[in-house]
Coordinates of C-alpha atoms in Angstrom, one line a residue:
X1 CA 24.2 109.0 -4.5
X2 CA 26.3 110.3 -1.8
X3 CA 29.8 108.4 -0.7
X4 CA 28.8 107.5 2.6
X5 CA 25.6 105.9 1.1
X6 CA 27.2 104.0 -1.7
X7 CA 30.0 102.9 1.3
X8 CA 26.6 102.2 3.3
X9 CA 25.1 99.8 0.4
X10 CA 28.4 97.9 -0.5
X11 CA 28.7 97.2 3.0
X12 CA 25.5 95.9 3.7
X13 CA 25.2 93.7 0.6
X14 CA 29.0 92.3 1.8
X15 CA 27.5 91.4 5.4
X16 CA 24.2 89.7 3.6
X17 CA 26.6 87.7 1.5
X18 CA 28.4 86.6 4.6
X19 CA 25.6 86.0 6.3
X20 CA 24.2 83.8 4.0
X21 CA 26.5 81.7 3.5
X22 CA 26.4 81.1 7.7
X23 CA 22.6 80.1 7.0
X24 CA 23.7 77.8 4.1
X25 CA 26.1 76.0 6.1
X26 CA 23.5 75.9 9.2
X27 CA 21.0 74.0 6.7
X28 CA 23.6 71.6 5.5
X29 CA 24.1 70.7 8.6
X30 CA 21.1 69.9 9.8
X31 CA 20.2 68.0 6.5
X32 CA 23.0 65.9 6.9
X33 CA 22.6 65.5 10.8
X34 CA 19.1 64.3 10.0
X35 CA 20.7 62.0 7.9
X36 CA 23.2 60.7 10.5
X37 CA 20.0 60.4 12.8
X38 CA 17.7 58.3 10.4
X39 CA 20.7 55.9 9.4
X40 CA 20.8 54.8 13.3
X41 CA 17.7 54.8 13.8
X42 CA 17.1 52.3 11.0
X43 CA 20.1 50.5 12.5
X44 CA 18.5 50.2 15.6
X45 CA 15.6 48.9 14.1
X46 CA 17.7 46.6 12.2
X47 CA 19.4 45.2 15.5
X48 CA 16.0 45.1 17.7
X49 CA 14.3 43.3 14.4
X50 CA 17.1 40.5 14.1
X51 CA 17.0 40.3 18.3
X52 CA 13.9 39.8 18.2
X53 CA 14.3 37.1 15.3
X54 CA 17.2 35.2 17.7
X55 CA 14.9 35.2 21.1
X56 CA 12.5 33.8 18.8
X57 CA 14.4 31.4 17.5
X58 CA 15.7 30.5 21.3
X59 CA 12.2 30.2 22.3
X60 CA 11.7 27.3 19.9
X61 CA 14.7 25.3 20.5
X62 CA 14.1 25.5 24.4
X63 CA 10.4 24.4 23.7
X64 CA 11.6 21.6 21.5
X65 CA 14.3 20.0 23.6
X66 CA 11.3 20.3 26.6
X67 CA 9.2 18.2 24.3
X68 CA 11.7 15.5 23.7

């Protein structure tokens, strides 16, 4: 192998490695952003569940002090 092609080669395996680990990182990321985003949502759901529960609950008590 010629110099300049071996210089060629070494550099372009160092750039892949670098690269890489830029594509690693990206994927990390998104995994744990979809994380981040699926722990709100359920505690979104969790607060519009138990508002739900307290309007229901408010509901009642209104209709029962009507009735008495």
């Amino acid at each position: 192998m010629h110099t300049v092609t071996k210089v060629f080669v070494i550099l372009n395996l160092v750039v892949c490695l670098i690269l890489s680990q830029y594509v690693w990182v990206s994927l990390a990321g998104n995994v744990q952003w979809r994380e981040k985003y699926e722990n709100e949502h359920n505690a979104r759901q969790n607060d519009k569940s138990s508002l739900e529960t307290a309007y229901n609950d408010l509901l009642a008590a209104r209709a029962s002090n009507e009735h008495s």
